[in-house]
Amino acid sequence: MNAELRDRYAIVGVGQSRLGEVPGSTALSLMVEAAVSAMDDAGLEKIGIDGIICRGPDDMYGFHQQVGQLLGLDVGFSTTLDNGGASQILSIILAVSAIEAGLCNTVLCGYARDAWSRTHHSEEARMSQRASGAAQSQHARDSYSSESFGLFGAPAMHAFGARRHMDLYGTTKDQLGAIAIAFREHARRNPLAQMHARELTLDEYRAGRPIVEPFNLYDCSLRTDAAGAVIVTSLERARDLRKEPVRISGFGTHNNTSGWFHDENMTSTAAIQSSKKAYSMAGLGPSDIDVFEVYDCFTYMALVQLEDYGFCQKGEGGPFAESGALRLGGALPTNTAGGQLSEGHAEGMLQVVEAARQIRHDYGPDRQVGNAEVAVASGHGGNTVCHSSLILTST
Amino acid sequence: MPSCGGERDEREFERGLVDLKIEDASEEALLPPLPQITEETRPFWESCEKGVLSLQRCASCSQFRFPPSVICPNCASMDHSWEPVSGLGTVFSFVTFKRLYHKAFASLLPYVVAVVELSEGPRMVSRLVALGEDDSLKCGAPVKVRFERQGNELMLPLFELVDAK
Ligand SMILES: [Zn+2]
């Protein structure tokens, strides 16, 4: 299939903004912060960028145009993506495709949100955000009319999957907890992580405030001000730049657009087909993977992807997580910067940034996966049916 | 501004949550969000009004479908009829709400929302009622429809357990 693109493109720079609670920030200001940090990392003047693929908050029209304007750039290719948490890896796939099509040469891929600041710049803003959430709910918005029945919010949608997985395979709450705790342990080593200062024990996890069962507070990702950015160009051009390029060896996408409630999509996700395409393009398989940076909007979504990426059998995600495999030093170090559950929620872009950093061996021994040569990052979203996969390798 | 230090007792999803104060709620606010009835969904709600669950059935391949749509997702035929169905099904999956997202549900907390797989095939979201104190609910539990009027507004198809005994 797309194996002829294997290793022909590279990530040459990665960057991120300040994370967590950044009072007064906006998605745009954070995006620029991350973009400048990625260009700096690459040793690239902004003049070298001729493509922008960015995503911001859903209510911002033409986010990529606003980013280009602030950076003072005219570019050959530019767009905003609408695939939820699958968008960020999709932006890299699209960057490769656009360069391959001759539309541009070097693309800034980015994602930003001001999820904390927009609800916290004043107490009034906080209350009006809540009120507008309630006002929007005066009419059930989807064709299912699910809000009429009391179904609200992303946690419940994902919790349906967790519940069914528990009933089909015997997955336990403590196994979901093992995921939250492993990622928290990684965040404790990451001074920039939103939850860097907070330990999480199994007892604390078990006592977490119930939200929508089977999820409690610690099963849910964070509200974060954050941006991440990566710069993609051809491997040829990459060789002239500052950092050792990280090769893009494989990618894939799949979308269960028939819906989360259709077939067994809740417990066998679009990650199955997406990862298969990525493995096939890279000529690699699950046993070749040294680091996994998984899209963890909720603990369960990390668990089911362990299965869907082939790291364990279907139904075995719980015992696999509980074995300690996901911890640094374990069989499959996963979300080594803390993930969206503990580092901060940047809709999957920080997963790509961390995968590249692990491949470049940017860290000291406390955070570096010793022999990291192959990393996988995943993205999932868009009403929990869209998936994208990325395999990065060292040169 | 909230004080610094310590783990915030909130997460990304909480933007839509409402506060638990309900004393200031108007009568209107105590109704759940009601569906915006469209050309395609009108026959569904009109049937509910009569206490009958009806689904679209493809005139070409006979498959039932939900949610209502102009096209059959199985064979792409645009021809269909509306037919009453048994109102029987099983719980495909379910969640238990412990936090309030809308004032209308304050008196119901904790409440259970399920994806119900109807005997005729389609799956639909609904709320399970009359569960009592029994917390042994599992995926696969048999359920049947039970209509409840929302204030003076429309009838909602809710589900209750079919007593196996
Ligand atoms: Zn048909």
Coordinates of C-alpha atoms and ligand atoms in Angstrom, one line a residue:
Chain A
M1 CA 0.0 0.0 0.0
N2 CA 1.8 3.2 1.1
A3 CA 5.1 1.5 1.9
E4 CA 6.8 3.5 -0.7
L5 CA 6.5 6.5 1.6
R6 CA 8.2 4.6 4.4
D7 CA 11.1 6.6 5.9
R8 CA 11.0 9.3 3.2
Y9 CA 9.7 12.0 5.6
A10 CA 10.8 13.1 9.0
I11 CA 9.9 15.1 12.1
V12 CA 12.7 17.7 12.4
G13 CA 11.5 19.7 15.3
V14 CA 9.1 19.4 18.2
G15 CA 7.8 21.9 20.7
Q16 CA 5.2 22.7 23.3
S17 CA 3.8 25.6 25.1
R18 CA 3.5 26.0 28.9
L19 CA 1.1 23.3 30.2
G20 CA -1.7 23.2 32.7
E21 CA -3.0 26.4 34.2
V22 CA -1.7 29.3 32.2
P23 CA -3.8 32.2 33.4
G24 CA -4.6 34.7 30.6
S25 CA -3.4 32.5 27.8
T26 CA -5.4 31.8 24.6
A27 CA -5.3 28.9 22.2
L28 CA -3.6 31.2 19.6
S29 CA -1.0 32.5 22.0
L30 CA -0.2 28.9 23.1
M31 CA -0.1 27.7 19.5
V32 CA 2.5 30.4 18.6
E33 CA 4.5 29.6 21.7
A34 CA 4.6 25.9 20.7
A35 CA 5.3 26.7 17.0
V36 CA 8.3 29.0 17.9
S37 CA 9.6 26.3 20.2
A38 CA 9.4 23.7 17.4
M39 CA 11.0 25.9 14.8
D40 CA 13.8 26.7 17.3
D41 CA 14.2 23.0 18.0
A42 CA 14.6 22.3 14.3
G43 CA 17.0 25.2 13.8
L44 CA 14.6 26.6 11.2
E45 CA 13.8 30.2 10.5
K46 CA 10.0 30.7 10.1
I47 CA 10.8 31.5 6.5
G48 CA 11.4 27.8 6.0
I49 CA 7.8 26.9 6.8
D50 CA 5.5 26.8 3.7
G51 CA 2.6 24.7 5.1
I52 CA 0.4 25.0 8.2
I53 CA -2.0 22.3 9.4
C54 CA -3.3 23.3 12.8
R55 CA -6.3 22.6 14.9
G56 CA -7.6 24.8 17.8
P57 CA -10.8 24.9 19.8
D58 CA -13.9 23.8 17.8
D59 CA -15.4 27.2 18.1
M60 CA -12.5 29.0 16.3
Y61 CA -13.0 29.5 12.6
G62 CA -10.0 29.2 10.4
F63 CA -7.5 28.6 13.2
H64 CA -4.7 27.8 10.7
Q65 CA -5.2 31.2 9.1
Q66 CA -4.9 33.0 12.4
V67 CA -1.8 31.1 13.2
G68 CA -0.2 32.0 9.8
Q69 CA -1.2 35.7 10.3
L70 CA 0.5 35.9 13.7
L71 CA 3.6 34.2 12.3
G72 CA 3.6 36.5 9.3
L73 CA 3.6 33.7 6.8
D74 CA 2.1 33.0 3.4
V75 CA 2.2 29.3 2.7
G76 CA 1.5 26.9 -0.1
F77 CA -0.8 24.7 1.9
S78 CA -2.9 25.5 4.9
T79 CA -5.9 24.0 6.7
T80 CA -7.6 23.2 9.9
L81 CA -8.7 19.6 10.7
D82 CA -11.9 18.3 12.1
N83 CA -11.3 14.7 13.2
G84 CA -11.2 15.3 17.0
G85 CA -8.3 13.6 18.8
A86 CA -7.4 11.8 15.6
S87 CA -6.6 15.1 13.9
Q88 CA -3.1 15.6 15.2
I89 CA -1.6 12.5 13.7
L90 CA -3.8 13.1 10.7
S91 CA -2.1 16.5 10.3
I92 CA 1.2 14.7 9.9
I93 CA -0.2 12.3 7.4
L94 CA -1.7 15.2 5.5
A95 CA 1.6 17.1 5.7
V96 CA 3.4 14.1 4.1
S97 CA 0.7 13.9 1.4
A98 CA 0.9 17.6 0.6
I99 CA 4.7 17.6 0.3
E100 CA 4.5 14.4 -1.8
A101 CA 2.0 16.2 -4.0
G102 CA 4.4 19.1 -4.5
L103 CA 2.2 21.6 -2.7
C104 CA 4.7 22.6 -0.1
N105 CA 8.0 21.5 1.4
T106 CA 8.0 22.0 5.2
V107 CA 4.9 21.9 7.3
L108 CA 4.1 23.2 10.8
C109 CA 1.6 20.8 12.4
G110 CA 0.0 22.0 15.6
Y111 CA -2.7 21.8 18.1
A112 CA -3.7 24.2 20.9
R113 CA -6.4 24.6 23.4
D114 CA -7.1 27.0 26.3
A115 CA -9.5 24.7 28.1
W116 CA -8.4 25.8 31.5
S117 CA -8.1 29.6 30.9
R118 CA -11.3 30.0 29.1
T119 CA -13.2 28.7 32.1
H120 CA -11.1 30.3 34.7
H121 CA -10.2 33.9 33.7
S122 CA -12.9 35.0 36.1
E123 CA -15.5 33.5 38.3
E124 CA -18.1 35.1 36.0
A125 CA -16.6 33.3 33.0
R126 CA -16.7 30.1 34.9
M127 CA -20.4 30.4 35.8
S128 CA -21.4 31.6 32.4
Q129 CA -19.6 28.6 30.8
R130 CA -21.6 26.4 33.0
A131 CA -24.8 28.3 32.2
S132 CA -24.1 28.1 28.5
G133 CA -23.5 24.4 28.8
A134 CA -26.9 24.1 30.4
A135 CA -28.6 26.4 27.9
Q136 CA -27.2 24.4 25.0
S137 CA -28.8 21.5 26.6
Q138 CA -32.3 22.9 26.4
H139 CA -32.8 21.0 23.2
A140 CA -31.3 17.6 22.6
R141 CA -28.9 18.2 19.8
D142 CA -28.2 14.8 18.1
S143 CA -30.5 12.7 16.1
Y144 CA -30.6 10.1 18.8
S145 CA -32.0 12.8 21.2
S146 CA -29.8 11.1 23.8
E147 CA -29.8 14.2 26.1
S148 CA -33.6 13.7 26.6
F149 CA -32.6 10.4 28.3
G150 CA -30.0 12.0 30.5
L151 CA -26.9 11.1 28.4
F152 CA -24.5 14.0 28.6
G153 CA -20.8 14.3 27.9
A154 CA -17.8 12.4 26.6
P155 CA -17.1 10.4 29.8
A156 CA -20.5 8.6 29.5
M157 CA -19.9 7.7 25.8
H158 CA -16.5 6.2 26.6
A159 CA -17.8 4.6 29.8
F160 CA -20.2 2.5 27.7
G161 CA -17.2 0.9 26.2
A162 CA -15.5 0.4 29.6
R163 CA -18.7 -1.2 31.0
R164 CA -19.1 -3.6 28.0
H165 CA -15.4 -4.5 28.1
M166 CA -15.8 -5.3 31.8
D167 CA -18.8 -7.5 31.2
L168 CA -17.3 -9.3 28.2
Y169 CA -13.8 -9.8 29.5
G170 CA -13.8 -9.4 33.3
T171 CA -11.9 -6.2 33.2
T172 CA -11.8 -4.6 36.6
K173 CA -11.7 -1.1 38.1
D174 CA -8.3 -1.7 39.6
Q175 CA -7.0 -2.6 36.1
L176 CA -8.2 0.8 34.8
G177 CA -6.5 2.2 37.9
A178 CA -3.2 0.6 37.0
I179 CA -3.2 2.8 33.9
A180 CA -4.0 6.0 35.7
I181 CA -1.3 5.2 38.3
A182 CA 1.4 4.3 35.7
F183 CA 0.9 7.5 33.8
R184 CA 0.9 9.6 37.0
E185 CA 4.2 8.0 38.0
H186 CA 5.6 9.2 34.7
A187 CA 4.2 12.7 35.2
R188 CA 6.0 12.8 38.5
R189 CA 9.2 12.6 36.6
N190 CA 8.1 15.3 34.2
P191 CA 8.5 18.7 35.8
L192 CA 6.2 20.4 33.2
A193 CA 3.3 17.9 33.7
Q194 CA 0.1 19.3 35.1
M195 CA 0.0 16.7 37.8
H196 CA 3.7 16.6 38.5
A197 CA 3.3 17.5 42.1
R198 CA 0.6 15.0 42.9
E199 CA 1.1 11.3 43.7
L200 CA -1.7 8.9 43.0
T201 CA -2.0 5.7 44.9
L202 CA -4.3 2.8 44.3
D203 CA -6.2 3.7 47.5
E204 CA -6.7 7.2 46.3
Y205 CA -7.7 6.0 42.9
R206 CA -10.3 3.7 44.4
A207 CA -11.7 6.5 46.5
G208 CA -11.9 8.9 43.5
R209 CA -15.1 10.9 43.2
P210 CA -17.6 8.9 41.0
I211 CA -18.5 10.7 37.7
V212 CA -20.3 8.3 35.5
E213 CA -19.7 4.7 36.5
P214 CA -17.5 2.9 35.8
F215 CA -15.5 6.1 35.6
N216 CA -14.4 8.2 38.5
L217 CA -12.3 11.4 38.5
Y218 CA -9.0 9.6 37.9
D219 CA -10.3 7.8 34.8
C220 CA -10.8 11.2 33.1
S221 CA -8.2 13.4 31.4
L222 CA -7.3 16.9 32.5
R223 CA -8.5 20.3 31.6
T224 CA -5.4 21.9 30.2
D225 CA -4.1 25.0 28.6
A226 CA -1.6 23.5 26.1
A227 CA -0.2 23.4 22.6
G228 CA 2.1 21.1 20.8
A229 CA 3.8 21.4 17.5
V230 CA 5.9 19.4 15.2
I231 CA 7.6 20.2 11.9
V232 CA 7.5 17.8 9.0
T233 CA 9.7 17.8 6.0
S234 CA 11.4 15.3 3.6
L235 CA 14.3 13.2 5.0
E236 CA 16.5 14.8 2.4
R237 CA 15.9 18.3 3.7
A238 CA 16.0 17.1 7.2
R239 CA 19.7 16.2 7.0
D240 CA 20.6 19.9 6.8
L241 CA 18.9 20.8 10.0
R242 CA 20.0 21.0 13.6
K243 CA 18.6 17.9 15.2
E244 CA 18.8 14.2 14.2
P245 CA 15.7 13.7 12.2
V246 CA 13.0 11.3 13.5
R247 CA 11.8 9.1 10.6
I248 CA 8.2 8.8 9.8
S249 CA 8.2 5.0 9.1
G250 CA 4.5 4.2 9.1
F251 CA 1.0 5.8 9.5
G252 CA -2.6 4.8 9.2
T253 CA -6.1 5.9 9.9
H254 CA -9.5 4.3 10.2
N255 CA -12.9 5.7 11.0
N256 CA -15.8 3.6 12.4
T257 CA -18.2 6.3 11.1
S258 CA -21.0 3.7 11.4
G259 CA -20.9 4.8 15.0
W260 CA -19.7 3.9 18.5
F261 CA -22.9 2.0 19.2
H262 CA -22.5 -0.1 16.0
D263 CA -21.2 -3.7 15.8
E264 CA -18.5 -4.1 18.6
N265 CA -16.9 -0.7 17.9
M266 CA -16.9 0.1 21.6
T267 CA -14.6 -2.9 22.5
S268 CA -12.8 -3.4 19.1
T269 CA -12.0 0.1 18.0
A270 CA -10.9 1.7 14.7
A271 CA -7.3 1.4 16.2
I272 CA -7.3 -2.2 14.8
Q273 CA -7.5 -1.2 11.2
S274 CA -5.5 2.0 11.7
S275 CA -2.6 0.3 13.4
K276 CA -2.6 -2.5 10.8
K277 CA -2.0 0.0 8.1
A278 CA 0.8 1.7 10.0
Y279 CA 2.5 -1.6 10.8
S280 CA 2.3 -2.7 7.2
M281 CA 3.7 0.6 5.9
A282 CA 6.6 0.4 8.3
G283 CA 7.2 -3.3 7.8
L284 CA 7.0 -3.7 11.6
G285 CA 4.8 -5.3 14.2
P286 CA 3.8 -4.9 17.8
S287 CA 6.8 -6.8 19.1
D288 CA 9.1 -4.2 17.5
I289 CA 7.7 -1.3 19.5
D290 CA 9.8 0.2 22.3
V291 CA 7.6 3.0 23.4
F292 CA 3.8 3.6 23.1
E293 CA 2.3 7.1 23.4
V294 CA -1.4 6.3 23.5
Y295 CA -4.4 8.6 23.2
D296 CA -5.7 8.4 26.8
C297 CA -8.8 10.7 27.0
F298 CA -10.0 8.1 29.5
T299 CA -8.2 5.1 31.1
Y300 CA -10.4 2.7 29.2
M301 CA -9.4 4.1 25.9
A302 CA -5.7 3.4 26.7
L303 CA -6.6 -0.2 27.8
V304 CA -8.6 -1.1 24.6
Q305 CA -5.8 0.3 22.4
L306 CA -3.3 -2.0 24.1
E307 CA -5.3 -4.8 22.6
D308 CA -6.1 -3.1 19.3
Y309 CA -2.5 -2.3 18.6
G310 CA -1.7 -6.0 19.2
F311 CA 0.4 -5.7 22.3
C312 CA -1.8 -8.3 24.0
Q313 CA -4.8 -10.4 23.0
K314 CA -8.4 -9.0 22.8
G315 CA -9.7 -9.0 26.4
E316 CA -6.3 -9.1 28.0
G317 CA -5.7 -5.3 28.2
G318 CA -6.6 -5.3 31.9
P319 CA -4.2 -8.0 33.1
F320 CA -1.5 -6.5 30.7
A321 CA -1.9 -3.1 32.3
E322 CA -1.9 -4.5 35.8
S323 CA 1.3 -6.4 35.1
G324 CA 3.3 -3.2 35.2
A325 CA 4.1 -3.4 31.5
L326 CA 3.2 0.3 31.0
R327 CA 5.7 1.7 33.5
L328 CA 9.1 3.0 32.5
G329 CA 11.3 -0.1 32.8
G330 CA 8.3 -2.3 31.9
A331 CA 7.7 -4.4 28.8
L332 CA 6.0 -1.5 27.0
P333 CA 6.7 1.9 28.5
T334 CA 3.5 3.9 27.7
N335 CA 2.7 7.6 28.0
T336 CA 6.2 8.3 29.3
A337 CA 5.5 12.0 29.9
G338 CA 2.3 11.3 31.8
G339 CA -0.3 11.3 29.1
Q340 CA -3.6 13.3 28.9
L341 CA -4.5 11.8 32.3
S342 CA -1.5 13.4 34.1
E343 CA 0.7 15.4 31.8
G344 CA -2.0 17.5 30.2
H345 CA -4.7 17.2 27.5
A346 CA -3.5 18.5 24.1
E347 CA -5.7 16.2 22.1
G348 CA -2.9 13.8 21.3
M349 CA -0.3 16.3 20.0
L350 CA 1.9 15.8 23.1
Q351 CA 1.9 12.1 22.4
V352 CA 3.6 12.8 19.1
V353 CA 6.0 15.3 20.7
E354 CA 7.0 12.7 23.4
A355 CA 7.4 9.9 20.9
A356 CA 9.8 11.9 18.9
R357 CA 11.8 13.0 22.0
Q358 CA 12.1 9.3 23.1
I359 CA 13.4 8.4 19.7
R360 CA 15.9 11.2 19.9
H361 CA 17.0 10.1 23.3
D362 CA 16.5 13.6 24.6
Y363 CA 16.2 12.6 28.3
G364 CA 18.3 11.6 31.2
P365 CA 18.0 8.0 32.6
D366 CA 15.0 8.8 34.8
R367 CA 12.8 9.4 31.8
Q368 CA 14.5 7.9 28.8
V369 CA 13.4 4.5 27.5
G370 CA 16.8 2.8 27.2
N371 CA 16.9 1.4 23.7
A372 CA 14.1 3.3 22.2
E373 CA 14.3 3.0 18.4
V374 CA 10.7 2.5 17.5
A375 CA 7.8 4.5 18.9
V376 CA 4.1 4.4 18.2
A377 CA 1.7 7.3 18.9
S378 CA -2.0 7.1 18.6
G379 CA -4.9 9.6 18.2
H380 CA -8.6 8.9 18.8
G381 CA -11.7 11.0 18.7
G382 CA -14.5 12.6 16.7
N383 CA -17.3 11.0 18.7
T384 CA -14.8 8.3 19.5
V385 CA -14.9 6.6 16.1
C386 CA -11.9 8.2 14.3
H387 CA -8.4 6.9 14.8
S388 CA -4.9 7.6 13.5
S389 CA -1.6 5.9 14.1
L390 CA 2.0 7.0 13.7
I391 CA 5.2 4.9 13.8
L392 CA 8.5 6.9 14.3
T393 CA 12.0 5.4 14.2
S394 CA 15.5 6.6 14.7
T395 CA 17.8 7.3 11.7
Chain B
M1 CA -9.7 32.4 40.9
P2 CA -9.6 29.0 42.5
S3 CA -6.7 28.7 45.0
C4 CA -3.5 27.1 43.9
G5 CA -2.1 23.8 45.1
G6 CA -3.6 20.4 45.3
E7 CA -5.3 18.5 42.6
R8 CA -8.2 20.3 41.0
D9 CA -11.4 18.6 41.5
E10 CA -12.4 18.8 37.9
R11 CA -11.6 17.5 34.5
E12 CA -11.9 18.5 30.9
F13 CA -15.4 17.0 30.5
E14 CA -16.8 19.1 33.3
R15 CA -17.5 22.2 31.2
G16 CA -21.2 21.1 30.8
L17 CA -21.8 20.2 34.4
V18 CA -24.4 22.3 36.3
D19 CA -24.3 23.2 39.9
L20 CA -26.5 21.1 42.2
K21 CA -28.5 24.2 43.3
I22 CA -32.0 23.5 42.1
E23 CA -34.1 25.8 44.3
D24 CA -33.9 28.6 41.6
A25 CA -34.9 26.3 38.8
S26 CA -38.1 27.3 36.9
E27 CA -40.7 24.7 36.0
E28 CA -39.4 24.7 32.5
A29 CA -35.9 24.1 33.5
L30 CA -37.0 20.9 35.2
L31 CA -37.9 19.3 31.9
P32 CA -35.1 17.4 30.3
P33 CA -33.8 18.7 26.9
L34 CA -36.5 17.7 24.5
P35 CA -35.8 16.5 21.0
Q36 CA -36.1 18.9 18.1
I37 CA -38.7 17.1 16.0
T38 CA -37.7 17.0 12.4
E39 CA -39.4 15.8 9.2
E40 CA -37.6 12.4 9.6
T41 CA -38.2 11.9 13.3
R42 CA -41.9 13.1 13.5
P43 CA -43.4 9.6 12.9
F44 CA -41.2 8.2 15.7
W45 CA -42.5 10.7 18.3
E46 CA -46.1 10.5 17.0
S47 CA -46.0 6.8 17.6
C48 CA -44.6 7.3 21.1
E49 CA -47.5 9.6 21.8
K50 CA -49.8 6.5 21.3
G51 CA -47.6 4.4 23.6
V52 CA -46.1 2.4 20.7
L53 CA -42.5 2.1 19.7
S54 CA -42.2 2.2 15.9
L55 CA -39.1 2.1 13.7
Q56 CA -38.4 2.7 10.1
R57 CA -38.2 -0.5 8.0
C58 CA -36.5 -0.6 4.6
A59 CA -39.0 -1.5 1.8
S60 CA -36.2 -3.1 -0.2
C61 CA -34.2 -5.3 2.3
S62 CA -36.7 -5.3 5.2
Q63 CA -34.1 -4.2 7.7
F64 CA -35.2 -2.0 10.7
R65 CA -33.2 1.1 11.4
F66 CA -32.6 3.7 14.1
P67 CA -32.0 6.7 14.3
P68 CA -34.5 7.8 11.6
S69 CA -33.0 8.5 8.3
V70 CA -34.0 9.0 4.6
I71 CA -31.6 6.2 3.5
C72 CA -31.2 2.5 4.4
P73 CA -27.6 2.1 5.8
N74 CA -27.8 -1.6 4.6
C75 CA -28.9 -1.3 1.0
A76 CA -29.1 2.4 0.3
S77 CA -32.8 2.2 -0.6
M78 CA -34.8 5.4 0.0
D79 CA -38.1 3.6 0.4
H80 CA -39.4 2.7 3.8
S81 CA -42.4 2.3 6.0
W82 CA -42.9 2.9 9.8
E83 CA -43.8 -0.3 11.7
P84 CA -44.6 -1.0 15.3
V85 CA -41.9 -3.1 17.0
S86 CA -42.1 -5.4 20.1
G87 CA -40.5 -2.9 22.5
L88 CA -38.4 -5.8 23.8
G89 CA -34.6 -5.8 23.8
T90 CA -31.5 -6.3 25.9
V91 CA -29.0 -4.0 27.5
F92 CA -26.0 -3.7 25.2
S93 CA -24.1 -1.5 27.6
F94 CA -25.0 1.0 30.4
V95 CA -23.5 3.7 32.6
T96 CA -24.5 5.2 35.9
F97 CA -24.6 9.0 36.2
K98 CA -23.3 10.2 39.6
R99 CA -22.8 13.8 38.6
L100 CA -25.4 16.2 37.3
Y101 CA -25.2 17.7 33.8
H102 CA -28.8 19.0 33.7
K103 CA -31.2 20.1 36.5
A104 CA -34.0 17.9 35.2
F105 CA -32.1 14.8 36.4
A106 CA -31.4 16.1 39.9
S107 CA -34.0 14.0 41.6
L108 CA -33.0 10.9 39.6
L109 CA -29.3 10.8 40.6
P110 CA -27.8 8.3 40.4
Y111 CA -29.5 7.2 37.2
V112 CA -28.7 4.6 34.6
V113 CA -28.5 5.3 30.8
A114 CA -28.3 2.3 28.5
V115 CA -27.7 1.4 24.9
V116 CA -30.6 -0.9 24.3
E117 CA -30.4 -3.5 21.5
L118 CA -33.9 -4.0 20.3
S119 CA -35.1 -7.4 19.3
E120 CA -35.5 -6.1 15.8
G121 CA -31.8 -5.2 15.6
P122 CA -31.3 -1.5 16.0
R123 CA -29.7 0.0 19.1
M124 CA -31.0 3.1 20.9
V125 CA -30.0 5.2 23.9
S126 CA -32.6 5.3 26.7
R127 CA -32.8 5.6 30.4
L128 CA -33.5 2.5 32.6
V129 CA -36.3 3.0 35.2
A130 CA -37.6 1.1 38.2
L131 CA -34.3 -0.6 38.9
G132 CA -34.9 -0.5 42.6
E133 CA -32.0 -1.3 44.9
D134 CA -30.7 -4.1 42.8
D135 CA -27.2 -3.2 41.6
S136 CA -26.5 -6.5 39.7
L137 CA -27.4 -5.1 36.3
K138 CA -25.3 -6.6 33.5
C139 CA -24.9 -6.2 29.8
G140 CA -27.4 -8.6 28.2
A141 CA -30.2 -8.1 30.7
P142 CA -33.6 -8.3 29.0
V143 CA -35.6 -5.0 29.0
K144 CA -39.0 -3.7 27.7
V145 CA -40.1 -0.3 26.8
R146 CA -42.2 1.9 29.2
F147 CA -43.4 5.3 28.1
E148 CA -43.3 8.3 30.4
R149 CA -44.7 11.8 29.6
Q150 CA -42.3 14.6 30.3
G151 CA -44.3 17.3 32.0
N152 CA -47.0 18.3 29.5
E153 CA -44.7 17.6 26.6
L154 CA -43.9 14.4 24.7
M155 CA -43.8 10.8 25.7
L156 CA -40.3 9.3 26.0
P157 CA -39.6 5.6 25.5
L158 CA -37.8 4.5 28.6
F159 CA -37.0 0.9 29.5
E160 CA -37.4 -1.3 32.5
L161 CA -36.1 -4.8 33.3
V162 CA -38.2 -7.8 32.2
D163 CA -38.6 -9.8 35.3
A164 CA -37.0 -13.1 34.4
K165 CA -38.7 -14.9 37.3
Ligands
ZN1 ZN -32.4 -1.7 3.0

